[in-house]
């Protein structure tokens, strides 16, 4: 059928590919995660497969759309303005640089933190090929954010990213010190953010600190409840843990977590997340 267009949805390489008529009406879509082509009309089967041929891989299946799961229904009912899935790493910082008027020193600090968030965010995004889901810049009631939220078969990880500045980083039970800077309470704040995420998602969430471009990372042997990540190690670290969530559980938690309203319920306790 002439005029069919293939358009992507979601993050590059991981979202669905929609096959649309010239007027924009969808006639099918290809879900790369399940390797399935869903047809809204079987009469267009050959035309749809022809349009999708450059993108199909492996042993794909073709058929009518599957019956929506509870997670699908939540996603379909989610208003676009409340959807966190499109958020980029460091979304609040990008807004501050674009629309704010920070001084030169503040702008330099923001760019430095943004670079660390983008690098760690890109590595976590790559884990989506392993049946994981990632959200960035999750807003919280106290005005802070969770830098990254990773949901996958090994569980849920709440990640706080810190620039290493090519200096030695020392991480203790309560404080993190980078170079000669004043110690910061990042381990404690990571725990508080994960504890809040555990409450709103009603699922265990593990706190993690990501050190980006540190020359060396020293971790106190007593620090056992906070995961320590670095670029290049996140995938192996997450994959080394046993699976505790089935794919439907991952989808259900992701559908709940991507809704802004899940996180902005009133709370009397500070989450300890990053405040810009």
XYZ file of N, CA and C in Angstrom:
828
model
N 0.856 -1.200 0.000
C 0.000 0.000 0.000
C 0.890 1.247 0.000
N 0.751 2.108 -1.005
C 1.608 3.292 -1.075
C 1.262 4.288 0.017
N 2.266 5.028 0.443
C 2.027 6.122 1.373
C 2.163 5.757 2.828
N 2.421 4.506 3.172
C 2.607 4.140 4.565
C 3.918 4.725 5.087
N 3.857 5.269 6.294
C 5.040 5.878 6.898
C 5.343 5.176 8.216
N 6.621 4.962 8.477
C 7.062 4.357 9.725
C 7.640 5.456 10.610
N 7.043 5.645 11.783
C 7.455 6.717 12.689
C 7.813 6.130 14.046
N 8.911 6.588 14.649
C 9.317 6.054 15.955
C 8.552 6.718 17.089
N 8.496 6.008 18.204
C 7.923 6.549 19.432
C 8.780 6.078 20.585
N 9.070 6.981 21.539
C 9.905 6.606 22.670
C 11.366 6.875 22.388
N 12.248 6.330 23.229
C 13.677 6.552 23.084
C 14.205 5.879 21.827
N 15.166 6.501 21.154
C 15.702 5.922 19.919
C 16.172 4.494 20.130
N 15.734 3.624 19.224
C 16.179 2.242 19.260
C 15.435 1.333 20.203
N 14.565 1.903 21.083
C 13.896 1.056 22.055
C 12.380 1.176 22.017
N 11.841 2.276 21.532
C 10.396 2.459 21.535
C 9.726 1.714 20.385
N 8.418 1.901 20.284
C 7.677 1.286 19.192
C 7.901 2.034 17.883
N 7.681 1.314 16.800
C 7.637 1.918 15.467
C 6.192 1.823 14.988
N 5.596 2.965 14.703
C 4.208 3.003 14.250
C 4.165 3.110 12.726
N 3.259 2.360 12.121
C 3.025 2.430 10.685
C 1.727 3.206 10.481
N 1.846 4.361 9.825
C 0.711 5.266 9.687
C 0.332 5.477 8.222
N -0.960 5.773 8.023
C -1.439 6.228 6.720
C -0.996 7.669 6.501
N -1.095 8.196 5.275
C -0.683 9.581 5.020
C -1.389 10.604 5.900
N -2.635 10.302 6.341
C -3.348 11.258 7.191
C -2.970 11.124 8.661
N -2.028 10.231 8.975
C -1.570 10.080 10.350
C -2.224 8.953 11.113
N -3.230 8.318 10.545
C -3.908 7.232 11.244
C -2.992 6.005 11.306
N -2.857 5.435 12.513
C -2.008 4.253 12.687
C -2.740 3.011 12.203
N -2.013 2.151 11.495
C -2.596 0.893 11.035
C -1.891 -0.308 11.658
N -0.711 -0.070 12.261
C 0.028 -1.154 12.899
C 1.169 -0.543 13.697
N 1.779 -1.365 14.564
C 2.997 -0.941 15.227
C 3.878 -2.153 15.498
N 5.162 -1.859 15.577
C 6.165 -2.898 15.829
C 6.798 -2.620 17.183
N 6.616 -3.552 18.114
C 7.187 -3.434 19.448
C 8.539 -4.140 19.455
N 9.617 -3.363 19.551
C 10.953 -3.949 19.472
C 11.268 -4.828 20.680
N 10.654 -4.508 21.811
C 10.952 -5.287 23.015
C 10.414 -6.707 22.900
N 9.197 -6.854 22.406
C 8.604 -8.186 22.279
C 8.779 -8.778 20.886
N 9.329 -7.976 19.958
C 9.530 -8.406 18.564
C 8.209 -8.859 17.938
N 7.181 -8.030 18.139
C 5.846 -8.363 17.642
C 5.289 -7.212 16.822
N 4.676 -7.547 15.686
C 3.967 -6.579 14.855
C 2.470 -6.721 15.150
N 1.869 -5.653 15.620
C 0.441 -5.654 15.927
C -0.313 -4.967 14.797
N -1.235 -5.692 14.170
C -2.010 -5.179 13.037
C -3.406 -4.777 13.488
N -3.817 -3.575 13.114
C -5.189 -3.154 13.391
C -6.143 -3.665 12.318
N -5.605 -4.017 11.162
C -6.420 -4.582 10.081
C -5.571 -5.582 9.317
N -6.013 -6.834 9.261
C -5.225 -7.871 8.599
C -5.151 -7.665 7.085
N -6.054 -6.837 6.527
C -6.032 -6.600 5.083
C -4.785 -5.832 4.654
N -4.133 -5.149 5.597
C -2.926 -4.378 5.268
C -1.653 -5.119 5.678
N -1.756 -6.385 5.956
C -0.639 -7.167 6.479
C 0.613 -7.057 5.602
N 0.504 -7.364 4.318
C 1.683 -7.381 3.448
C 2.289 -5.988 3.294
N 1.434 -4.977 3.180
C 1.943 -3.613 3.035
C 2.674 -3.167 4.297
N 2.131 -3.525 5.442
C 2.769 -3.161 6.705
C 4.125 -3.851 6.836
N 4.181 -5.137 6.542
C 5.446 -5.864 6.660
C 6.490 -5.343 5.674
N 6.030 -4.924 4.505
C 6.958 -4.338 3.543
C 7.545 -3.043 4.085
N 6.703 -2.214 4.682
C 7.177 -0.944 5.236
C 8.130 -1.161 6.409
N 7.879 -2.227 7.184
C 8.688 -2.474 8.384
C 9.920 -3.328 8.114
N 10.036 -3.881 6.911
C 11.097 -4.853 6.640
C 12.495 -4.368 7.044
N 12.858 -3.098 6.814
C 14.221 -2.680 7.210
C 14.448 -2.706 8.716
N 13.368 -2.780 9.500
C 13.507 -2.674 10.948
C 13.301 -4.004 11.672
N 12.729 -4.987 11.011
C 12.419 -6.256 11.659
C 13.688 -7.071 11.870
N 13.759 -7.723 13.031
C 14.927 -8.545 13.347
C 14.479 -9.874 13.939
N 15.242 -10.901 13.692
C 14.986 -12.185 14.325
C 13.641 -12.790 13.961
N 13.145 -13.638 14.838
C 11.863 -14.315 14.639
C 10.744 -13.470 15.235
N 10.174 -12.618 14.426
C 9.095 -11.750 14.899
C 7.747 -12.457 14.707
N 6.755 -11.973 15.444
C 5.391 -12.487 15.323
C 4.488 -11.388 14.799
N 3.409 -11.799 14.159
C 2.448 -10.849 13.579
C 1.050 -11.270 14.001
N 0.247 -10.288 14.417
C -1.115 -10.607 14.808
C -1.859 -9.387 15.283
N -3.073 -9.567 15.775
C -3.833 -8.434 16.302
C -3.192 -7.912 17.581
N -3.509 -6.691 17.980
C -2.939 -6.143 19.223
C -3.293 -7.026 20.412
N -2.345 -7.222 21.343
C -2.651 -8.024 22.531
C -3.662 -7.322 23.427
N -4.337 -8.102 24.239
C -5.285 -7.527 25.201
C -4.521 -6.629 26.162
N -4.963 -5.389 26.385
C -4.225 -4.473 27.263
C -4.086 -5.033 28.680
N -2.883 -4.907 29.235
C -2.666 -5.267 30.627
C -3.062 -4.084 31.519
N -3.017 -4.306 32.831
C -3.312 -3.214 33.764
C -2.322 -2.072 33.576
N -1.041 -2.413 33.314
C -0.033 -1.375 33.080
C -0.336 -0.602 31.800
N -0.808 -1.296 30.758
C -1.166 -0.619 29.509
C -2.306 0.371 29.741
N -3.290 -0.037 30.523
C -4.439 0.840 30.781
C -4.010 2.085 31.556
N -3.083 1.905 32.516
C -2.576 3.064 33.241
C -1.853 4.012 32.298
N -1.049 3.449 31.398
C -0.298 4.283 30.453
C -1.229 5.029 29.513
N -2.258 4.337 29.032
C -3.188 4.964 28.094
C -3.984 6.073 28.756
N -4.223 5.952 30.073
C -5.000 6.966 30.786
C -4.130 8.113 31.304
N -2.821 8.039 31.086
C -1.903 9.037 31.636
C -1.883 10.291 30.761
N -2.249 11.463 31.316
C -2.157 12.698 30.528
C -0.709 12.987 30.137
N -0.466 13.459 28.928
C 0.915 13.712 28.489
C 1.693 14.622 29.433
N 1.036 15.617 30.021
C 1.743 16.543 30.908
C 2.181 15.885 32.209
N 1.611 14.725 32.531
C 1.958 14.035 33.770
C 2.939 12.889 33.536
N 3.350 12.690 32.290
C 4.195 11.554 31.935
C 5.668 11.925 32.095
N 6.395 11.184 32.937
C 7.813 11.449 33.177
C 8.736 10.750 32.188
N 8.190 9.844 31.375
C 9.042 9.068 30.472
C 9.893 9.940 29.543
N 9.388 11.072 29.018
C 10.233 11.876 28.117
C 11.330 12.665 28.812
N 11.343 12.697 30.149
C 12.348 13.497 30.854
C 13.765 13.079 30.479
N 14.598 14.085 30.269
C 16.009 13.843 29.998
C 16.804 13.892 31.304
N 17.979 13.278 31.352
C 18.805 13.423 32.554
C 19.090 14.899 32.839
N 18.893 15.292 34.096
C 19.141 16.680 34.463
C 18.125 17.656 33.909
N 16.904 17.220 33.709
C 15.881 18.089 33.108
C 15.744 19.438 33.820
N 15.710 19.490 35.167
C 15.623 20.808 35.825
C 16.823 21.703 35.526
N 18.009 21.114 35.405
C 19.192 21.916 35.101
C 19.137 22.466 33.690
N 18.637 21.658 32.759
C 18.483 22.145 31.389
C 17.539 23.341 31.359
N 16.462 23.267 32.138
C 15.532 24.391 32.201
C 16.162 25.622 32.815
N 16.990 25.409 33.854
C 17.632 26.557 34.494
C 18.631 27.229 33.561
N 19.366 26.439 32.798
C 20.312 27.022 31.854
C 19.611 27.749 30.719
N 18.466 27.210 30.300
C 17.757 27.785 29.151
C 16.942 29.014 29.528
N 16.244 28.929 30.661
C 15.290 29.978 31.006
C 15.706 30.811 32.212
N 16.686 30.359 32.978
C 17.121 31.114 34.138
C 18.230 32.085 33.799
N 18.738 32.734 34.834
C 19.844 33.679 34.633
C 20.872 33.499 35.744
N 21.479 32.286 35.828
C 22.484 32.064 36.871
C 23.764 32.821 36.575
N 24.512 33.135 37.638
C 25.802 33.785 37.459
C 26.801 32.841 36.829
N 27.980 33.374 36.516
C 28.984 32.588 35.800
C 29.422 31.364 36.599
N 29.648 31.537 37.912
C 30.098 30.410 38.723
C 28.994 29.369 38.857
N 27.785 29.836 39.050
C 26.664 28.900 39.156
C 26.450 28.166 37.842
N 26.559 28.884 36.733
C 26.386 28.257 35.423
C 27.451 27.178 35.203
N 28.677 27.450 35.634
C 29.740 26.452 35.486
C 29.427 25.215 36.321
N 28.941 25.414 37.550
C 28.603 24.277 38.407
C 27.458 23.475 37.817
N 26.459 24.173 37.273
C 25.309 23.482 36.683
C 25.752 22.635 35.495
N 26.589 23.202 34.633
C 27.060 22.457 33.469
C 27.868 21.231 33.874
N 28.659 21.384 34.918
C 29.462 20.266 35.404
C 28.552 19.146 35.926
N 27.540 19.501 36.689
C 26.605 18.496 37.204
C 25.779 17.895 36.073
N 25.400 18.730 35.105
C 24.603 18.239 33.985
C 25.386 17.227 33.161
N 26.664 17.482 32.937
C 27.480 16.531 32.181
C 27.537 15.181 32.878
N 27.656 15.190 34.205
C 27.688 13.935 34.947
C 26.349 13.206 34.843
N 25.248 13.951 34.961
C 23.922 13.349 34.867
C 23.672 12.767 33.482
N 24.098 13.479 32.449
C 23.880 12.995 31.084
C 24.709 11.741 30.810
N 25.930 11.712 31.309
C 26.765 10.530 31.052
C 26.195 9.304 31.766
N 25.822 9.474 33.040
C 25.261 8.337 33.769
C 23.905 7.958 33.206
N 23.128 8.958 32.817
C 21.816 8.680 32.241
C 21.910 7.884 30.958
N 22.887 8.203 30.114
C 23.061 7.469 28.858
C 23.411 6.006 29.125
N 24.229 5.764 30.150
C 24.590 4.374 30.457
C 23.378 3.604 30.981
N 22.572 4.247 31.810
C 21.382 3.564 32.325
C 20.355 3.345 31.216
N 20.231 4.302 30.306
C 19.304 4.133 29.179
C 19.668 2.902 28.357
N 20.960 2.632 28.252
C 21.398 1.478 27.463
C 20.926 0.162 28.072
N 20.592 0.165 29.358
C 20.116 -1.053 30.010
C 18.700 -1.418 29.588
N 18.005 -0.513 28.882
C 16.654 -0.835 28.443
C 16.650 -2.024 27.486
N 17.793 -2.308 26.871
C 17.869 -3.485 26.005
C 17.857 -4.770 26.814
N 18.023 -4.661 28.132
C 18.001 -5.822 29.016
C 16.677 -5.912 29.772
N 15.604 -5.440 29.159
C 14.270 -5.499 29.759
C 14.150 -4.640 31.006
N 14.935 -3.579 31.083
C 14.837 -2.619 32.178
C 14.106 -1.372 31.706
N 13.667 -0.572 32.648
C 13.027 0.704 32.353
C 13.731 1.783 33.169
N 13.882 2.965 32.575
C 14.620 4.042 33.224
C 13.807 5.327 33.183
N 13.783 6.042 34.298
C 13.200 7.380 34.369
C 14.267 8.333 34.896
N 14.207 9.582 34.437
C 15.162 10.592 34.871
C 14.407 11.780 35.476
N 15.080 12.460 36.411
C 14.558 13.703 36.992
C 13.137 13.518 37.503
N 12.974 12.558 38.391
C 11.659 12.295 38.980
C 11.391 13.348 40.054
N 10.328 14.164 39.925
C 10.095 15.259 40.869
C 9.533 14.757 42.192
N 9.865 15.483 43.257
C 9.442 15.096 44.590
C 8.782 16.275 45.306
N 8.003 15.997 46.333
C 7.212 17.062 46.966
C 8.024 18.191 47.565
N 9.286 17.906 47.962
C 10.082 18.960 48.596
C 10.807 19.840 47.583
N 10.527 19.649 46.286
C 11.174 20.450 45.256
C 12.421 19.814 44.689
N 12.838 18.676 45.234
C 14.001 17.988 44.716
C 13.629 17.004 43.628
N 14.604 16.233 43.203
C 14.364 15.212 42.187
C 15.172 13.967 42.533
N 14.715 12.831 42.044
C 15.531 11.624 41.986
C 16.222 11.654 40.626
N 17.547 11.610 40.631
C 18.282 11.763 39.375
C 17.893 10.697 38.357
N 17.923 9.424 38.771
C 17.583 8.317 37.873
C 16.871 7.241 38.677
N 15.892 6.626 38.064
C 15.199 5.488 38.667
C 15.261 4.338 37.678
N 15.905 3.251 38.081
C 16.092 2.082 37.223
C 15.210 0.948 37.728
N 14.354 0.436 36.845
C 13.431 -0.642 37.196
C 13.694 -1.813 36.264
N 13.995 -2.971 36.831
C 14.278 -4.131 36.000
C 14.112 -5.416 36.785
N 14.382 -6.550 36.160
C 14.240 -7.838 36.853
C 14.978 -7.915 38.187
N 16.195 -7.305 38.348
C 16.862 -7.375 39.657
C 16.259 -6.466 40.720
N 15.264 -5.647 40.374
C 14.642 -4.774 41.355
C 14.623 -3.316 40.905
N 14.528 -2.415 41.873
C 14.435 -0.978 41.605
C 15.613 -0.276 42.268
N 16.287 0.559 41.499
C 17.460 1.285 41.966
C 17.190 2.783 41.864
N 17.406 3.480 42.966
C 17.246 4.939 43.018
C 18.650 5.540 43.025
N 19.028 6.224 41.948
C 20.427 6.629 41.732
C 20.586 8.134 41.903
N 21.548 8.504 42.712
C 21.950 9.901 42.862
C 23.337 10.051 42.244
N 23.493 10.959 41.295
C 24.743 11.107 40.549
C 25.562 12.280 41.079
N 26.859 12.052 41.229
C 27.764 13.064 41.769
C 28.956 13.203 40.831
N 29.320 14.429 40.405
C 30.527 14.603 39.581
C 31.788 14.264 40.375
N 32.659 13.437 39.798
C 33.899 13.085 40.472
C 35.024 14.076 40.248
N 34.911 14.896 39.200
C 35.856 15.996 38.950
C 37.299 15.527 38.791
N 37.485 14.259 38.395
C 38.828 13.677 38.237
C 39.642 13.750 39.533
N 38.920 13.667 40.649
C 39.574 13.680 41.956
C 39.235 12.391 42.706
N 39.918 12.184 43.820
C 39.626 11.029 44.653
C 38.322 11.258 45.404
N 37.463 10.259 45.397
C 36.197 10.326 46.117
C 36.229 9.319 47.254
N 35.868 9.785 48.450
C 35.828 8.926 49.633
C 34.390 8.882 50.149
N 33.865 7.663 50.228
C 32.461 7.487 50.596
C 32.390 6.739 51.922
N 31.749 7.369 52.893
C 31.532 6.743 54.183
C 30.071 6.438 54.406
N 29.718 6.056 55.598
C 28.332 5.724 55.903
C 27.409 6.921 55.767
N 27.920 8.124 56.085
C 27.060 9.303 56.099
C 27.514 10.402 55.155
N 28.792 10.433 54.804
C 29.327 11.555 54.047
C 30.111 11.077 52.825
N 30.154 11.949 51.819
C 30.970 11.730 50.624
C 31.853 12.950 50.433
N 33.137 12.712 50.205
C 34.086 13.799 49.996
C 34.749 13.629 48.639
N 34.714 14.673 47.826
C 35.369 14.666 46.524
C 36.535 15.638 46.576
N 37.745 15.103 46.421
C 38.931 15.955 46.492
C 39.036 16.644 47.835
N 39.227 17.962 47.786
C 39.344 18.751 49.007
C 38.070 19.526 49.316
N 37.001 19.208 48.594
C 35.733 19.882 48.860
C 35.192 19.476 50.224
N 34.270 20.286 50.728
C 33.617 19.952 51.986
C 32.812 18.667 51.819
N 32.825 17.789 52.819
C 32.033 16.558 52.727
C 30.546 16.878 52.567
N 29.850 16.059 51.769
C 28.420 16.220 51.569
C 27.666 14.991 52.044
N 26.386 15.148 52.384
C 25.616 14.034 52.961
C 24.987 13.121 51.918
N 25.659 12.905 50.791
C 25.048 12.132 49.704
C 24.590 10.726 50.099
N 25.360 9.949 50.873
C 24.846 8.621 51.249
C 23.528 8.688 52.018
N 23.436 9.633 52.938
C 22.192 9.761 53.708
C 21.044 10.227 52.827
N 21.321 11.163 51.924
C 20.268 11.654 51.039
C 19.806 10.573 50.070
N 20.747 9.746 49.612
C 20.368 8.648 48.725
C 19.433 7.676 49.447
N 19.715 7.410 50.721
C 18.842 6.518 51.501
C 17.444 7.118 51.649
N 17.377 8.412 51.956
C 16.080 9.049 52.155
C 15.250 9.032 50.877
N 15.888 9.296 49.741
C 15.166 9.280 48.467
C 14.655 7.878 48.158
N 15.486 6.864 48.408
C 15.068 5.485 48.153
C 13.943 5.076 49.097
N 13.993 5.551 50.333
C 12.932 5.222 51.287
C 11.597 5.826 50.842
N 11.649 7.054 50.311
C 10.413 7.665 49.816
C 9.896 6.905 48.598
N 10.794 6.525 47.701
C 10.382 5.757 46.529
C 9.773 4.419 46.939
N 10.318 3.802 47.973
C 9.753 2.540 48.465
C 8.322 2.732 48.928
N 8.057 3.858 49.589
C 6.700 4.102 50.093
C 5.709 4.328 48.959
N 6.078 5.146 47.983
C 5.092 5.489 46.949
C 4.905 4.366 45.941
N 5.947 3.557 45.726
C 5.837 2.453 44.766
C 5.399 1.156 45.446
N 5.393 1.165 46.784
C 5.084 -0.045 47.573
C 5.905 -1.235 47.082
N 7.176 -0.985 46.855
C 8.117 -2.026 46.428
C 9.501 -1.642 46.945
N 10.350 -2.620 47.258
C 11.690 -2.287 47.758
C 12.498 -1.505 46.722
N 13.108 -0.416 47.161
C 13.951 0.411 46.296
C 15.319 0.543 46.964
N 16.366 0.270 46.230
C 17.728 0.282 46.768
C 18.396 1.611 46.423
N 19.015 2.291 47.410
C 19.727 3.541 47.110
C 21.061 3.268 46.433
N 21.471 4.189 45.561
C 22.749 4.052 44.867
C 23.360 5.429 44.660
N 24.688 5.475 44.696
C 25.446 6.676 44.360
C 26.264 6.383 43.113
N 26.199 7.275 42.135
C 26.974 7.132 40.907
C 28.052 8.216 40.890
N 29.300 7.812 40.868
C 30.437 8.738 40.800
C 30.932 8.785 39.367
N 30.893 9.968 38.773
C 31.258 10.124 37.371
C 32.593 10.848 37.265
N 33.548 10.191 36.617
C 34.882 10.743 36.360
C 35.661 11.027 37.642
N 35.522 10.172 38.635
C 36.397 10.249 39.805
C 37.703 9.537 39.473
N 38.819 10.086 39.910
C 40.110 9.440 39.648
C 40.250 8.160 40.449
N 39.648 8.129 41.621
C 39.669 6.941 42.464
C 38.482 7.005 43.415
N 37.882 5.864 43.698
C 36.739 5.804 44.608
C 37.087 4.883 45.766
N 37.045 5.431 46.972
C 37.303 4.657 48.179
C 36.003 4.556 48.976
N 35.609 3.346 49.279
C 34.338 3.108 49.957
C 34.604 2.484 51.320
N 34.018 3.041 52.354
C 34.169 2.483 53.694
C 33.600 1.073 53.735
N 34.294 0.139 54.361
C 33.808 -1.252 54.398
C 32.484 -1.402 55.131
N 32.130 -0.415 55.946
C 30.865 -0.491 56.684
C 29.667 -0.055 55.852
N 29.925 0.535 54.674
C 28.829 0.999 53.815
C 28.332 -0.171 52.976
N 27.199 -0.738 53.360
C 26.693 -1.932 52.702
C 25.301 -1.769 52.114
N 24.587 -0.720 52.501
C 23.203 -0.579 52.039
C 23.066 0.352 50.852
N 24.128 1.026 50.449
C 24.098 1.948 49.306
C 25.006 1.396 48.213
N 24.447 1.172 47.030
C 25.256 0.683 45.907
C 26.115 1.822 45.355
N 27.314 1.495 44.958
C 28.225 2.477 44.366
C 28.423 2.121 42.897
N 28.107 3.056 42.019
C 28.196 2.840 40.580
C 29.192 3.826 39.973
N 29.767 3.427 38.857
C 30.601 4.299 38.047
C 30.309 4.004 36.578
N 30.519 4.982 35.687
C 30.336 4.704 34.263
C 31.157 3.506 33.828
N 30.526 2.601 33.109
C 31.204 1.412 32.661
C 30.971 0.196 33.533
N 30.393 0.410 34.730
C 30.171 -0.714 35.646
C 28.711 -0.944 35.961
N 27.845 0.005 35.611
C 26.444 -0.081 36.028
C 25.757 -1.331 35.486
N 25.984 -1.627 34.208
C 25.307 -2.767 33.596
C 25.710 -4.072 34.276
N 27.015 -4.265 34.481
C 27.482 -5.500 35.113
C 27.007 -5.597 36.554
N 26.997 -4.456 37.243
C 26.567 -4.448 38.640
C 25.091 -4.835 38.747
N 24.263 -4.253 37.905
C 22.824 -4.527 37.979
C 22.532 -5.956 37.542
N 23.234 -6.412 36.513
C 22.978 -7.755 35.992
C 23.460 -8.843 36.943
N 24.392 -8.508 37.845
C 24.926 -9.519 38.757
C 23.953 -9.886 39.862
N 22.892 -9.101 40.027
C 21.923 -9.380 41.073
C 20.855 -10.340 40.568
N 20.354 -11.223 41.422
C 19.322 -12.174 40.990
C 18.017 -11.470 40.644
N 17.282 -12.053 39.711
C 15.997 -11.483 39.299
C 14.965 -11.652 40.409
N 14.295 -10.563 40.743
C 13.226 -10.597 41.745
C 11.896 -10.134 41.174
N 11.931 -9.503 39.986
C 10.715 -8.996 39.363
C 10.507 -9.679 38.015
N 9.279 -10.109 37.758
C 8.921 -10.654 36.458
C 8.593 -9.501 35.510
N 8.656 -9.728 34.181
C 8.363 -8.642 33.240
C 7.041 -7.903 33.508
N 5.936 -8.587 33.842
C 4.708 -7.828 34.154
C 4.871 -6.929 35.378
N 5.684 -7.369 36.355
C 5.933 -6.536 37.533
C 6.731 -5.293 37.155
N 7.732 -5.478 36.282
C 8.523 -4.337 35.808
C 7.627 -3.336 35.097
N 6.757 -3.829 34.216
C 5.862 -2.939 33.469
C 4.901 -2.209 34.399
N 4.379 -2.916 35.414
C 3.427 -2.296 36.334
C 4.098 -1.204 37.166
N 5.306 -1.473 37.663
C 6.022 -0.468 38.447
C 6.403 0.726 37.585
N 6.800 0.462 36.342
C 7.159 1.560 35.447
C 5.941 2.426 35.136
N 4.796 1.793 34.910
C 3.581 2.562 34.630
C 3.218 3.446 35.816
N 3.407 2.944 37.024
C 3.122 3.738 38.218
C 4.155 4.846 38.403
N 5.434 4.514 38.183
C 6.508 5.475 38.449
C 6.541 6.608 37.443
N 6.091 6.385 36.208
C 6.183 7.440 35.206
C 5.095 8.505 35.368
N 4.158 8.301 36.286
C 3.077 9.253 36.545
C 3.538 10.253 37.596
N 3.616 11.525 37.222
C 4.060 12.565 38.151
C 3.260 12.552 39.433
N 1.965 12.275 39.332
C 1.084 12.325 40.500
C 1.435 11.261 41.527
N 2.118 10.214 41.124
C 2.566 9.197 42.073
C 3.537 9.793 43.088
N 4.353 10.735 42.630
C 5.444 11.255 43.460
C 5.093 12.518 44.227
N 4.098 13.256 43.773
C 3.838 14.574 44.361
C 2.727 14.559 45.386
N 2.560 13.429 46.055
C 1.620 13.383 47.162
C 2.219 14.141 48.339
N 1.399 14.809 49.145
C 1.944 15.550 50.291
C 2.693 14.611 51.236
N 3.786 15.110 51.793
C 4.548 14.337 52.768
C 5.155 15.286 53.782
N 5.247 14.852 55.022
C 5.820 15.685 56.074
C 7.321 15.475 56.219
N 7.823 14.449 55.575
C 9.247 14.155 55.698
C 9.976 14.573 54.440
N 11.151 15.132 54.638
C 11.972 15.467 53.478
C 12.518 14.191 52.886
N 12.532 14.156 51.568
C 13.047 12.959 50.887
C 14.553 12.973 50.802
N 15.152 14.131 50.934
C 16.597 14.201 50.825
C 17.100 14.151 49.404
N 16.229 14.301 48.426
C 16.673 14.274 47.040
C 17.319 15.600 46.678
N 17.955 15.605 45.531
C 18.675 16.791 45.083
C 17.727 17.978 44.916
N 18.065 19.090 45.502
C 17.300 20.321 45.315
C 18.183 21.309 44.583
N 17.641 21.863 43.513
C 18.450 22.760 42.698
C 18.333 24.190 43.202
